[in-house]
Amino acid sequence: MTAAPPKDSDLAVELVGITKRFGAFTANRDVSLAVRRGEIHALIGENGAGKTTLMNCLFGMIVPDEGQIRVDGRAATILSPQDAIRLGLGMVHQHFKLVPSLTVAENIFLGMEPTRGGLIDRAAQSARVRDLSRRTGLTVDPDRPVRELSVGIEQRVEILKVLARGARTVILDEPTAVLTPQESRDLFRTLRGFTEAGMSVILITHHLDEVMAASDRVTVLRDGAAIGTEVTAETTEGRLAQMMVGRPVTFGRKARAATGGATVLSLRNVDAHDDRGLQALHDVSFAVRAGEIVAIAGVDGNGQTELAEVISGLRRLSHGQITLSGRDVSGAPADQVRAAGLAHVPADRLVRGVDTRETISANILMGRQHQAPWARGGIIRWGIVREAAKGLIGRFDIRTQGPDAPVKSLSGGNMQKVVLAREFSQEKPFLLVDQPTRGVDIGAMEGIHDEVMRQRAAGVAVLLISVQLDECLRLADRLLVMFNGRIQAEMDPETATLDEIGLQMMGGRTSERAAE
Amino acid sequence: MEILSTIFTVSLVAATLRTTTPILLVALGGSFTTKAGIFNIGLEGQMLVAAFFAVLGSLWSGSAWVGLLCGIGAAVTMAMIFSLLVVTLRATEGGRGRPPNSRPGGRTIALTTASFGVRGSIGNPGIVGLPRLQVPFIHGTRPWGQMLSGYTPLIYAAIVLVFVVWAIQYRTRLGLYIRVTGEKPEAAESLGIRTTRMQHIASVLCGVFAGLAGSHLSLGYITMFAENMSAGRGFMAVAVLIFSNGDPFKVFFGCLLFGFADAVALRLQTVGMSSYLVLMVPYLVSLLALFALSWRQRDKVYRTMRRTLTASPRGT
């Protein structure tokens, strides 16, 4: 009995030999997964590796073709989410299933409202939410409509919803995709609290750093099969990445030929205010030359958003001058900045990148719908648009049924590729790429980085804004660190060490900040 | 000035209430389907069929109340057919709404001919209309009695039902589930709320109200059935529903607006304005209301996207 596999009673959830086919496509092939009580078990894999399918089998959203599910050591038949909930499972979906017009309390108790005399007892409902908040430390205002909440709080509501239904095992599908780093840290702290209370957590993600920081064990899926389960403390990011992709991954700097030409974009003494009217940019000056990648690194919220908006004409500057291709575009609206030579990959693809209800073709066309050859005499020539879209789908490896598929049918990574395809194909002299690989898996990230390098080689001036320091180091010719709305330092990515950059990202005064 | 004082009188208030009632009743029914996420273009047809069968029921039984029940029954049957097609068989609402809508027009004409051997209208002294309610104390006094007393019960019921519908939608589980079904069906499904069932229930509730509305048309103020006597009121209700998003109180005020426009139109005819122009009034009001609303509700995504993506300088 020594060193035997964990006893059944130690396992909260066990999946044995799960196979799920969709037509000719096998989404899960003989996958087994054992989640212990009191652990955070990470499930990682690239987009399409079968993570979500596996969890949908566990949660009763779909029924596996083969295999067995055991919950608390007993064989379980899970045919619907209700069955799963009854067995103490809870799932926080990647796309929240909250009703915007209902209050927090109404959302949490939806389907199990306390009633009195045939009417919903709203007071009791709110009181129970407050009580739940107190016990879990997840503070929410029960009477606020969900539509007024930030995504971070929405996620909190989703978690409370799951807890209110008595979940002992919580499944979270890419929970940090929508969160700021600070919110992610808070989330992991909350999850750790759950496991200390004896609950189990299954964390679906493709961020290796999160796996390393938050999980006890990790199972890697690739092409629908479980590649292996590792103890987090005994593995490395490199090993996990290799398991995910199936080949060694290099995170090293991209090789490059020396280029460098005329100045394309220049900012001189630019100031700007944020939405609350506080000064967000202070005296920002820098230039980007043709064939050069300048990266803006920094902790999220240090003025990068405002910088991108000011350059792309979406935000007024309060002082200073911006020149693009020799034209003064300070304060010019977005269309004129684009006409002057801007292509822009915005940070939030769902808000500014794509219209999810439209087709891929329409999204590829957007912004050019008045121009030849896309339109003639005010009539859009869809034949030409579709042909172009087909070409770009091939070139950017967008996984889809075709140019007429709605963008909402795509995964996050493929949506991002649609944005990149539109912007990179414009052949503009200046390219502003803001968080290009947010929510994108490692394989796709590789492709996006290669595209950026190709743009550089073609002589495009590239400004990269990213909170991923390794991405900045990998791509940049010059590295600017932003802190509190200023350019804190310029560094050479060839020679700068992570510690030096980290120091500048904190304003160059670590000891003082630590003391605060 | 003289014209204005002839138009705006106590009896205009009374006329407004009368013209508002059928639109309000049918729109309150539609508020359930709107909330459940069904675009119910079948309201007009349900109302018309109810009007016809209410007259039949009244004629054959000699009781207005039996007539009312027949009207409701007919409308509910129509509503069930509609929801079977739209919800269960997943036909598109527009495509399915049109036939059930246009057919009753023809069907009621055909039935009129079959039952009574006449075309056009059924006016028969044997049709028993709904009684007039005399509100105690104020009945017969001027101007209040004239304004508030002496209507058929459905006019009072319609106003009370505004509050009842609101309470059902916002204070009961059934109403909550209907609203969630329309707003975020995947959220409802994930919690075990059966959205198709909710949509069927909403459809049937809608049928009950459309039945009340239709019966009011043919047994209320006048007691007769005429070809196409719903005269687009179901479509006005649809317009009200679009811009009120089905909220009962907004529905009420929207219907009052239409009822008022209708009543004014009738008055304008009496002072010698061209009836063709006058008959446009309610439709103009619908159009303007729709314009105002669609302008206000332009999708935020589109606004942001346009700002980001408009590449060509203005004027090219």
Short mmCIF file of C-alpha atoms in Angstrom, two decimals, chain B residues 68-265:
data_model
loop_
_atom_site.label_atom_id
_atom_site.label_comp_id
_atom_site.label_asym_id
_atom_site.label_seq_id
_atom_site.Cartn_x
_atom_site.Cartn_y
_atom_site.Cartn_z
CA LEU B 68 -65.32 36.89 -24.49
CA LEU B 69 -64.23 33.37 -23.58
CA CYS B 70 -64.63 32.25 -27.20
CA GLY B 71 -62.51 35.19 -28.33
CA ILE B 72 -59.80 34.35 -25.82
CA GLY B 73 -59.92 30.69 -26.76
CA ALA B 74 -59.52 31.49 -30.44
CA ALA B 75 -56.60 33.85 -29.85
CA VAL B 76 -54.87 31.38 -27.54
CA THR B 77 -55.22 28.68 -30.19
CA MET B 78 -53.61 31.01 -32.72
CA ALA B 79 -50.89 31.86 -30.22
CA MET B 80 -50.16 28.19 -29.65
CA ILE B 81 -49.85 27.56 -33.37
CA PHE B 82 -47.53 30.56 -33.60
CA SER B 83 -45.29 29.41 -30.76
CA LEU B 84 -45.26 25.86 -32.07
CA LEU B 85 -43.90 27.16 -35.35
CA VAL B 86 -41.54 29.79 -33.96
CA VAL B 87 -40.27 28.17 -30.78
CA THR B 88 -40.47 24.44 -31.41
CA LEU B 89 -39.94 24.32 -35.15
CA ARG B 90 -37.62 27.34 -35.16
CA ALA B 91 -39.16 29.10 -38.14
CA THR B 92 -38.11 32.73 -38.31
CA GLU B 93 -40.59 35.02 -36.66
CA GLY B 94 -40.99 37.26 -39.67
CA GLY B 95 -41.69 34.40 -42.01
CA ARG B 96 -44.06 32.68 -39.64
CA GLY B 97 -45.63 35.82 -38.32
CA ARG B 98 -46.71 36.91 -41.75
CA PRO B 99 -48.88 33.96 -42.71
CA PRO B 100 -50.69 33.68 -39.35
CA ASN B 101 -51.20 37.37 -39.72
CA SER B 102 -52.37 37.69 -43.22
CA ARG B 103 -54.41 34.52 -43.13
CA PRO B 104 -56.84 35.53 -40.39
CA GLY B 105 -57.77 38.45 -42.59
CA GLY B 106 -58.82 36.06 -45.31
CA ARG B 107 -59.92 33.32 -42.96
CA THR B 108 -62.30 35.51 -41.03
CA ILE B 109 -63.74 36.76 -44.31
CA ALA B 110 -64.19 33.19 -45.46
CA LEU B 111 -65.75 32.22 -42.13
CA THR B 112 -68.06 35.21 -42.25
CA THR B 113 -69.28 34.13 -45.64
CA ALA B 114 -69.62 30.53 -44.51
CA SER B 115 -71.43 31.27 -41.28
CA PHE B 116 -73.61 34.13 -42.31
CA GLY B 117 -73.64 34.05 -46.05
CA VAL B 118 -72.55 37.65 -46.22
CA ARG B 119 -69.29 39.35 -46.94
CA GLY B 120 -67.90 42.31 -45.10
CA SER B 121 -69.42 42.59 -41.71
CA ILE B 122 -71.66 40.84 -39.24
CA GLY B 123 -73.97 43.24 -37.56
CA ASN B 124 -76.78 41.42 -35.93
CA PRO B 125 -79.10 42.55 -33.19
CA GLY B 126 -78.54 39.15 -31.56
CA ILE B 127 -74.95 40.01 -30.67
CA VAL B 128 -74.80 40.83 -27.00
CA GLY B 129 -72.17 43.42 -26.18
CA LEU B 130 -70.25 43.78 -22.93
CA PRO B 131 -72.10 45.76 -20.28
CA ARG B 132 -71.18 49.32 -19.37
CA LEU B 133 -69.89 49.79 -15.86
CA GLN B 134 -71.28 52.71 -13.94
CA VAL B 135 -68.79 53.91 -11.38
CA PRO B 136 -70.67 54.68 -8.16
CA PHE B 137 -70.90 58.29 -6.92
CA ILE B 138 -69.47 59.98 -9.99
CA HIS B 139 -71.62 58.40 -12.67
CA GLY B 140 -73.75 61.00 -14.32
CA THR B 141 -71.83 63.94 -12.90
CA ARG B 142 -70.02 66.28 -15.25
CA PRO B 143 -67.26 66.24 -16.26
CA TRP B 144 -65.85 63.41 -14.13
CA GLY B 145 -68.64 61.01 -14.65
CA GLN B 146 -68.47 61.53 -18.36
CA MET B 147 -64.72 60.98 -18.34
CA LEU B 148 -64.42 58.05 -15.95
CA SER B 149 -67.68 56.18 -15.86
CA GLY B 150 -69.78 54.18 -18.26
CA TYR B 151 -67.11 52.16 -20.05
CA THR B 152 -67.04 48.43 -20.61
CA PRO B 153 -65.20 46.47 -17.94
CA LEU B 154 -62.27 45.78 -20.23
CA ILE B 155 -61.25 49.43 -20.25
CA TYR B 156 -60.88 49.42 -16.48
CA ALA B 157 -59.35 45.97 -16.59
CA ALA B 158 -56.71 47.11 -19.08
CA ILE B 159 -55.45 49.75 -16.69
CA VAL B 160 -55.39 47.40 -13.72
CA LEU B 161 -53.65 44.79 -15.88
CA VAL B 162 -50.75 47.16 -16.49
CA PHE B 163 -49.89 46.79 -12.82
CA VAL B 164 -50.66 43.08 -12.76
CA VAL B 165 -48.38 42.44 -15.75
CA TRP B 166 -45.63 44.47 -14.12
CA ALA B 167 -45.96 42.47 -10.89
CA ILE B 168 -45.87 39.18 -12.78
CA GLN B 169 -42.81 40.18 -14.76
CA TYR B 170 -40.81 41.78 -11.99
CA ARG B 171 -41.93 40.07 -8.80
CA THR B 172 -42.58 36.43 -9.65
CA ARG B 173 -40.34 33.58 -10.69
CA LEU B 174 -42.32 33.02 -13.86
CA GLY B 175 -41.80 36.63 -14.93
CA LEU B 176 -38.13 36.56 -13.99
CA TYR B 177 -37.57 33.40 -16.02
CA ILE B 178 -39.42 34.84 -19.00
CA ARG B 179 -37.23 37.95 -18.88
CA VAL B 180 -34.02 35.93 -18.55
CA THR B 181 -35.12 33.72 -21.45
CA GLY B 182 -35.31 36.77 -23.68
CA GLU B 183 -32.25 38.56 -22.41
CA LYS B 184 -29.72 35.78 -21.95
CA PRO B 185 -31.06 32.34 -22.89
CA GLU B 186 -27.71 30.61 -22.34
CA ALA B 187 -27.70 31.86 -18.75
CA ALA B 188 -31.18 30.46 -18.25
CA GLU B 189 -30.31 27.11 -19.83
CA SER B 190 -27.16 26.76 -17.75
CA LEU B 191 -29.27 27.01 -14.59
CA GLY B 192 -31.90 24.54 -15.71
CA ILE B 193 -34.55 27.04 -16.77
CA ARG B 194 -36.34 25.61 -19.80
CA THR B 195 -36.34 28.49 -22.24
CA THR B 196 -38.61 26.87 -24.82
CA ARG B 197 -41.21 26.24 -22.14
CA MET B 198 -40.95 29.87 -21.03
CA GLN B 199 -41.47 31.02 -24.59
CA HIS B 200 -44.55 28.84 -24.97
CA ILE B 201 -45.97 30.16 -21.72
CA ALA B 202 -45.28 33.73 -22.82
CA SER B 203 -47.02 33.04 -26.13
CA VAL B 204 -50.11 31.65 -24.47
CA LEU B 205 -50.28 34.58 -22.03
CA CYS B 206 -49.97 36.84 -25.03
CA GLY B 207 -52.87 35.00 -26.67
CA VAL B 208 -55.07 35.62 -23.63
CA PHE B 209 -54.45 39.33 -23.84
CA ALA B 210 -54.88 39.43 -27.61
CA GLY B 211 -58.18 37.62 -27.03
CA LEU B 212 -59.30 40.30 -24.58
CA ALA B 213 -58.27 42.98 -27.05
CA GLY B 214 -60.09 41.39 -29.97
CA SER B 215 -63.24 40.77 -27.95
CA HIS B 216 -63.18 44.37 -26.85
CA LEU B 217 -63.13 45.42 -30.48
CA SER B 218 -66.23 43.49 -31.45
CA LEU B 219 -68.20 43.41 -28.19
CA GLY B 220 -67.05 46.58 -26.50
CA TYR B 221 -67.83 49.98 -27.88
CA ILE B 222 -69.58 48.62 -30.93
CA THR B 223 -71.13 45.18 -31.24
CA MET B 224 -70.31 43.88 -34.65
CA PHE B 225 -67.57 42.23 -36.61
CA ALA B 226 -66.17 43.85 -39.70
CA GLU B 227 -63.53 42.71 -42.13
CA ASN B 228 -60.12 43.72 -40.91
CA MET B 229 -61.61 45.62 -37.99
CA SER B 230 -58.36 45.43 -36.01
CA ALA B 231 -57.15 48.01 -38.54
CA GLY B 232 -53.45 47.76 -37.83
CA ARG B 233 -53.76 48.07 -34.05
CA GLY B 234 -51.74 44.89 -33.62
CA PHE B 235 -48.96 46.44 -35.65
CA MET B 236 -49.12 49.62 -33.60
CA ALA B 237 -48.76 47.42 -30.55
CA VAL B 238 -45.68 45.89 -32.15
CA ALA B 239 -44.28 49.39 -32.65
CA VAL B 240 -45.00 50.26 -29.02
CA LEU B 241 -43.31 47.04 -27.95
CA ILE B 242 -40.19 47.78 -29.91
CA PHE B 243 -39.64 51.14 -28.35
CA SER B 244 -40.82 50.23 -24.86
CA ASN B 245 -38.82 47.01 -24.87
CA GLY B 246 -41.92 45.44 -23.37
CA ASP B 247 -41.79 47.30 -20.04
CA PRO B 248 -45.45 47.47 -18.91
CA PHE B 249 -45.45 51.12 -17.87
CA LYS B 250 -43.67 52.26 -20.99
CA VAL B 251 -46.12 50.14 -22.96
CA PHE B 252 -48.95 51.96 -21.21
CA PHE B 253 -47.65 55.41 -22.10
CA GLY B 254 -46.81 54.37 -25.62
CA CYS B 255 -50.34 53.06 -26.13
CA LEU B 256 -51.82 56.21 -24.64
CA LEU B 257 -49.87 58.15 -27.25
CA PHE B 258 -51.31 56.05 -30.05
CA GLY B 259 -54.77 56.09 -28.54
CA PHE B 260 -54.59 59.85 -28.30
CA ALA B 261 -53.38 60.19 -31.88
CA ASP B 262 -56.22 57.91 -32.97
CA ALA B 263 -58.80 59.88 -31.06
CA VAL B 264 -57.52 63.20 -32.37
CA ALA B 265 -57.58 61.79 -35.88
#
